[in-house]
Amino acid sequence: MAKIAFIGLGHMGGGMAPNLAKAGHEVHAFDLSEEALGVAVEKGCMRAGSTDEAVADAEVVITMLPAAQHVLDVQRTHVLGKAPASALLIDCSTIDVASARTIEEEASAKGYTMVDAPVSGGIAAAAGGTLTFMVGGSDEAFERAKPFLDPMAKAVIHAGGPGAGQAAKICNNMILGATMAATCEAFVLAKKLGLDLQTFFDISSKASGQSWSMTSYAPVPGVGPDTPADHDYEGGFAAALMLKDLKLAMDAAQSVGAYTPMGGEAEELYQRFVDRGGGSKDFSGIIKMIDDSWKAPE
Ligand code: NAD
């Protein structure tokens, strides 16, 4: 069993870190939020007073932070040169491919092995240990990282070299954003054409319109499995995070000259929804903007 430093105990990290403790690891947890840290400690993690303290004699350092600037700052200021050079560094945050590659290069110049390992699956999958990890790094780095990701995962997949995990994540979420918007449009059109929405679901979920957004995450209340639509679009995957991922995808597309008009449309739609106050709603809530029934919170 290993000494693991876990930095960032928010919606995702707060569910993930306790699963490593449950698997028998000694998890030294830290978050700037005292409240988040307290919850992780209640669930079996050990309280660290700072990131420096958490990583001091860590064998593995896991970060789960909001965005690239936090990852670069925490790694450069508090991990590289502070954790033993033998420590394995695993960043599970969703960040841009270029930053992931930059920090991996800086880490490896100092003798560390590092992987990017962003996740698919939301807060429930984080708490339930059923995330899908997409891992970027060398074969050797992947083999070292996998046993520490397994207790938090239903699947751990080696995507390729450094940054490949982030590349897979943003490509996957570009599909998700575009298919969700298209699925919402189809339900709104179906209703206006007089179709019963359950009947349309029964047909489309077994026909070529089928997708995860349709079968597993239908954006209409009372249709398909229980989804955020059945809870006024609360919980689930926040529209603001979908917008973040679409922006990362569009920046990446621009950097390599890829033509991504559907991703661009999805980004514009989610930007409009977030600007109108929908950022904290589940991303399937965009159907309310598409059917024009969206009322921003007071
Ligand atoms: P969050 O904002 O809930 O949690 C981030 C945590 O990091 C916060 O508790 C914050 O206090 C802490 N933090 C920030 N700076 C810190 C620092 N310098 N030192 C220590 N702690 C610091 O975010 P989240 O929803 O848990 O998401 C984390 C990452 O996972 C993001 O990159 C997000 O895009 C990605 N992600 C989220 C979801 C989701 O459904 N929430 C799903 C997949 C991927």
Coordinates of C-alpha atoms and ligand atoms in Angstrom, one line a residue:
M1 CA 0.0 0.0 0.0
A2 CA 1.3 3.4 -0.9
K3 CA 1.5 6.9 0.5
I4 CA -0.6 9.0 -1.9
A5 CA -0.9 12.8 -1.8
F6 CA -4.3 13.9 -3.2
I7 CA -4.7 17.6 -4.0
G8 CA -8.1 19.0 -4.9
L9 CA -11.1 17.5 -3.1
G10 CA -14.0 19.2 -4.8
H11 CA -17.0 17.6 -6.5
M12 CA -14.8 15.0 -8.2
G13 CA -11.7 14.7 -6.0
G14 CA -13.8 14.6 -2.8
G15 CA -15.4 11.4 -4.1
M16 CA -12.2 9.9 -5.6
A17 CA -9.7 10.2 -2.7
P18 CA -11.8 8.2 -0.2
N19 CA -11.9 5.3 -2.7
L20 CA -8.1 5.1 -2.6
A21 CA -8.3 5.2 1.2
K22 CA -10.9 2.4 1.1
A23 CA -8.5 0.4 -1.1
G24 CA -6.0 0.5 1.8
H25 CA -3.7 3.4 0.7
E26 CA -2.6 6.1 3.1
V27 CA -4.1 9.2 1.5
H28 CA -2.7 12.6 2.5
A29 CA -5.3 15.0 1.3
F30 CA -5.2 18.7 0.9
D31 CA -7.6 21.4 -0.5
L32 CA -7.7 25.1 0.0
S33 CA -11.3 24.7 1.2
E34 CA -11.3 23.6 4.8
E35 CA -14.9 22.3 4.3
A36 CA -13.8 20.0 1.4
L37 CA -10.8 18.8 3.4
G38 CA -13.0 18.0 6.4
V39 CA -15.4 15.8 4.3
A40 CA -12.5 13.9 2.9
V41 CA -11.0 13.3 6.4
E42 CA -14.4 12.0 7.6
K43 CA -14.3 9.6 4.7
G44 CA -10.9 8.0 5.6
C45 CA -8.3 10.4 4.2
M46 CA -5.5 12.0 6.4
R47 CA -5.5 15.8 6.8
A48 CA -2.4 17.6 5.3
G49 CA -1.8 21.2 6.3
S50 CA -0.6 22.2 2.8
T51 CA 0.3 20.7 -0.6
D52 CA 4.0 20.8 0.4
E53 CA 3.2 18.7 3.5
A54 CA 1.0 16.2 1.6
V55 CA 3.7 15.5 -1.1
A56 CA 6.8 15.6 1.2
D57 CA 7.2 11.8 1.3
A58 CA 4.6 10.7 -1.2
E59 CA 5.0 7.8 -3.6
V60 CA 2.2 9.1 -5.8
V61 CA 0.8 12.6 -6.2
I62 CA -2.7 13.0 -7.6
T63 CA -4.2 16.3 -8.6
M64 CA -7.8 17.0 -9.4
L65 CA -8.0 20.8 -9.9
P66 CA -10.4 23.1 -11.8
A67 CA -8.2 24.2 -14.8
A68 CA -4.8 24.4 -16.3
Q69 CA -3.6 27.5 -14.4
H70 CA -4.2 25.7 -11.1
V71 CA -2.4 22.5 -12.3
L72 CA 0.6 24.5 -13.6
D73 CA 0.8 26.6 -10.4
V74 CA 0.4 23.6 -8.0
Q75 CA 2.9 21.4 -9.9
R76 CA 5.5 24.2 -10.3
T77 CA 5.3 25.7 -6.9
H78 CA 4.4 22.8 -4.6
V79 CA 5.1 19.4 -6.3
L80 CA 8.2 19.5 -8.6
G81 CA 11.2 19.6 -6.3
K82 CA 9.1 19.1 -3.2
A83 CA 7.9 15.5 -3.7
P84 CA 10.6 12.9 -3.9
A85 CA 11.8 12.5 -7.5
S86 CA 10.7 8.8 -7.3
A87 CA 7.1 9.9 -6.9
L88 CA 4.6 9.2 -9.7
L89 CA 2.6 12.3 -10.7
I90 CA -1.0 11.8 -12.0
D91 CA -3.0 14.8 -13.1
C92 CA -6.8 13.9 -13.4
S93 CA -8.0 17.5 -14.1
T94 CA -9.3 18.3 -17.5
I95 CA -6.9 20.8 -19.1
D96 CA -5.6 21.7 -22.6
V97 CA -3.3 19.3 -24.3
A98 CA -0.4 21.8 -24.6
S99 CA -0.3 22.6 -20.9
A100 CA -0.5 18.8 -20.1
R101 CA 2.6 18.3 -22.4
T102 CA 4.4 21.3 -20.9
I103 CA 4.1 20.1 -17.3
E104 CA 5.0 16.5 -18.2
E105 CA 8.2 17.8 -19.8
E106 CA 9.0 20.0 -16.8
A107 CA 8.3 17.0 -14.5
S108 CA 10.4 14.6 -16.5
A109 CA 13.3 17.1 -16.7
K110 CA 13.4 16.9 -12.9
G111 CA 13.3 13.1 -12.9
Y112 CA 9.6 12.5 -12.3
T113 CA 7.3 10.1 -14.2
M114 CA 4.0 11.8 -15.0
V115 CA 0.7 11.0 -16.7
D116 CA -2.3 13.0 -17.6
A117 CA -5.4 11.0 -16.7
P118 CA -8.6 13.0 -17.2
V119 CA -11.9 11.2 -16.4
S120 CA -15.3 10.6 -18.0
G121 CA -18.2 10.2 -15.6
G122 CA -19.6 12.7 -13.2
I123 CA -19.8 13.2 -9.5
A124 CA -21.7 10.0 -8.9
A125 CA -19.1 7.9 -10.8
A126 CA -16.3 9.7 -8.8
A127 CA -18.0 8.7 -5.5
G128 CA -18.9 5.2 -6.8
G129 CA -15.4 4.4 -8.1
T130 CA -16.8 3.9 -11.7
L131 CA -14.9 6.6 -13.6
T132 CA -13.3 6.0 -17.0
F133 CA -9.7 7.2 -17.1
M134 CA -8.0 8.2 -20.4
V135 CA -4.3 8.1 -19.7
G136 CA -1.5 9.9 -21.6
G137 CA 2.1 8.9 -21.0
S138 CA 4.7 6.3 -21.8
D139 CA 4.0 2.6 -21.6
E140 CA 6.0 2.4 -18.4
A141 CA 4.2 5.4 -16.8
F142 CA 0.8 3.9 -17.7
E143 CA 1.8 0.5 -16.1
R144 CA 2.9 2.4 -12.9
A145 CA -0.3 4.5 -12.8
K146 CA -2.9 1.9 -13.5
P147 CA -3.0 0.1 -10.1
F148 CA -3.6 3.5 -8.4
L149 CA -6.4 4.4 -10.8
D150 CA -8.2 1.0 -10.7
P151 CA -9.9 1.6 -7.2
M152 CA -11.5 4.7 -8.7
A153 CA -12.4 3.2 -12.1
K154 CA -14.6 1.1 -14.2
A155 CA -12.1 1.4 -17.1
V156 CA -8.5 2.7 -17.3
I157 CA -7.4 3.1 -21.0
H158 CA -4.0 4.0 -22.3
A159 CA -4.7 6.7 -24.9
G160 CA -1.1 7.3 -26.1
G161 CA 1.9 9.5 -25.1
P162 CA 1.9 12.6 -22.9
G163 CA -1.2 14.7 -23.5
A164 CA -3.1 11.9 -25.3
G165 CA -5.5 11.5 -22.3
Q166 CA -6.5 15.2 -22.6
A167 CA -6.8 14.9 -26.4
A168 CA -9.2 11.9 -26.0
K169 CA -11.2 13.6 -23.3
I170 CA -11.9 16.8 -25.3
C171 CA -12.7 14.9 -28.5
N172 CA -15.1 12.7 -26.6
N173 CA -16.8 15.7 -25.0
M174 CA -17.0 17.5 -28.3
I175 CA -19.1 14.6 -29.5
L176 CA -21.2 14.7 -26.3
G177 CA -21.9 18.5 -26.6
A178 CA -22.9 18.3 -30.2
T179 CA -25.0 15.1 -29.8
M180 CA -26.8 16.5 -26.8
A181 CA -27.6 19.8 -28.6
A182 CA -28.9 17.7 -31.6
T183 CA -30.9 15.4 -29.4
C184 CA -32.5 18.4 -27.7
E185 CA -33.4 20.0 -31.0
A186 CA -34.9 16.7 -32.2
F187 CA -37.1 16.4 -29.1
V188 CA -38.3 20.0 -29.5
L189 CA -39.1 19.4 -33.1
A190 CA -40.8 16.1 -32.4
K191 CA -43.1 17.8 -29.9
K192 CA -44.0 20.6 -32.3
L193 CA -44.8 18.0 -35.0
G194 CA -47.3 16.4 -32.5
L195 CA -45.3 13.3 -31.6
D196 CA -45.6 11.7 -28.2
L197 CA -42.1 12.1 -26.7
Q198 CA -42.0 8.7 -25.0
T199 CA -43.0 7.2 -28.4
F200 CA -40.3 9.2 -30.2
F201 CA -37.7 8.0 -27.5
D202 CA -38.9 4.4 -28.0
I203 CA -38.3 4.7 -31.8
S204 CA -35.1 6.8 -31.8
S205 CA -33.3 4.9 -29.0
K206 CA -33.7 1.8 -31.2
A207 CA -33.0 3.5 -34.5
S208 CA -30.1 5.4 -36.1
G209 CA -30.7 8.5 -34.0
Q210 CA -29.5 6.5 -31.0
S211 CA -26.6 7.9 -28.9
W212 CA -25.7 8.1 -25.2
S213 CA -27.4 11.5 -25.1
M214 CA -30.6 9.8 -26.2
T215 CA -30.6 6.4 -24.5
S216 CA -28.7 7.1 -21.2
Y217 CA -29.3 10.8 -20.7
A218 CA -32.6 11.7 -22.4
P219 CA -33.1 15.5 -21.9
V220 CA -36.9 15.2 -21.4
P221 CA -38.6 14.6 -18.0
G222 CA -40.4 11.2 -17.7
V223 CA -38.7 9.8 -20.8
G224 CA -36.1 7.1 -20.7
P225 CA -34.0 6.3 -17.5
D226 CA -33.9 8.6 -14.5
T227 CA -31.7 11.6 -15.6
P228 CA -31.2 15.2 -14.5
A229 CA -34.2 16.1 -16.7
D230 CA -36.3 14.4 -14.0
H231 CA -34.8 16.6 -11.3
D232 CA -35.3 20.1 -13.0
Y233 CA -31.8 19.7 -14.6
E234 CA -30.1 19.8 -11.2
G235 CA -26.9 17.6 -10.5
G236 CA -25.2 15.8 -13.3
F237 CA -22.7 17.6 -15.5
A238 CA -22.8 21.4 -15.3
A239 CA -23.3 23.3 -18.5
A240 CA -20.3 25.6 -17.5
L241 CA -18.1 22.5 -17.5
M242 CA -19.4 21.4 -20.9
L243 CA -18.6 24.9 -22.2
K244 CA -15.1 24.7 -20.7
D245 CA -14.5 21.4 -22.5
L246 CA -15.9 22.7 -25.8
K247 CA -13.6 25.7 -25.5
L248 CA -10.6 23.4 -25.0
A249 CA -11.7 21.4 -28.0
M250 CA -12.0 24.5 -30.2
D251 CA -8.7 25.8 -29.1
A252 CA -7.1 22.5 -29.8
A253 CA -8.8 22.3 -33.2
Q254 CA -7.5 25.7 -34.1
S255 CA -3.9 24.8 -33.0
V256 CA -3.8 21.9 -35.4
G257 CA -6.0 23.4 -38.2
A258 CA -8.9 20.8 -37.8
Y259 CA -12.3 21.8 -39.2
T260 CA -14.9 21.3 -36.4
P261 CA -18.1 23.3 -37.4
M262 CA -20.4 21.1 -35.3
G263 CA -18.2 21.5 -32.2
G264 CA -18.1 25.3 -32.9
E265 CA -21.9 25.4 -33.0
A266 CA -22.2 23.5 -29.8
E267 CA -19.7 25.9 -28.1
E268 CA -21.8 28.9 -29.3
L269 CA -25.0 27.3 -27.9
Y270 CA -23.5 26.5 -24.5
Q271 CA -21.9 29.9 -24.3
R272 CA -25.4 31.5 -24.8
F273 CA -26.9 29.2 -22.2
V274 CA -24.2 30.0 -19.7
D275 CA -24.5 33.7 -20.4
R276 CA -28.2 33.5 -19.7
G277 CA -27.6 32.0 -16.3
G278 CA -27.7 28.3 -17.1
G279 CA -24.1 27.5 -16.1
S280 CA -24.8 25.5 -12.9
K281 CA -27.7 23.5 -14.5
D282 CA -27.0 20.1 -16.0
F283 CA -25.9 20.4 -19.6
S284 CA -29.0 18.7 -20.9
G285 CA -31.0 21.7 -19.6
I286 CA -30.0 23.5 -22.8
I287 CA -33.3 22.0 -24.2
K288 CA -35.1 24.7 -22.2
M289 CA -33.2 27.4 -24.2
I290 CA -33.9 25.5 -27.4
D291 CA -37.6 25.3 -26.8
D292 CA -37.6 28.9 -25.5
S293 CA -39.0 28.0 -22.0
W294 CA -35.7 28.8 -20.2
K295 CA -36.1 31.3 -17.4
A296 CA -32.8 32.3 -15.8
P297 CA -32.6 31.9 -12.0
E298 CA -33.5 35.1 -10.1
Ligands
NAD1 P1 -14.3 21.7 -8.1 O1 -14.2 23.1 -8.4 O2 -15.5 21.1 -7.4 O3 -13.0 21.2 -7.3 C1 -11.7 21.6 -7.4 C2 -11.1 21.8 -6.0 O4 -9.8 22.2 -6.2 C3 -11.8 22.8 -5.1 O5 -12.2 22.1 -3.9 C4 -10.7 23.8 -4.8 O6 -10.8 24.4 -3.5 C5 -9.5 23.0 -5.0 N1 -8.3 23.8 -5.3 C6 -8.2 24.8 -6.2 N2 -7.0 25.3 -6.2 C7 -6.3 24.6 -5.3 C8 -4.9 24.7 -4.8 N3 -4.1 25.6 -5.3 N4 -4.6 23.8 -3.9 C9 -5.4 22.9 -3.4 N5 -6.7 22.8 -3.8 C10 -7.1 23.7 -4.7 O7 -14.1 20.9 -9.5 P2 -14.5 19.4 -9.9 O8 -16.0 19.4 -10.4 O9 -14.1 18.5 -8.8 O10 -13.6 19.2 -11.2 C11 -12.2 19.0 -11.1 C12 -11.7 18.7 -12.5 O11 -12.4 17.5 -13.1 C13 -12.0 19.8 -13.5 O12 -10.8 19.9 -14.3 C14 -13.2 19.4 -14.3 O13 -13.2 19.9 -15.6 C15 -13.0 17.9 -14.3 N6 -14.2 17.1 -14.5 C16 -15.3 17.4 -13.7 C17 -16.5 16.6 -13.9 C18 -17.7 16.9 -13.1 O14 -18.8 16.4 -13.4 N7 -17.6 17.8 -12.1 C19 -16.5 15.5 -14.7 C20 -15.3 15.2 -15.4 C21 -14.2 16.0 -15.3

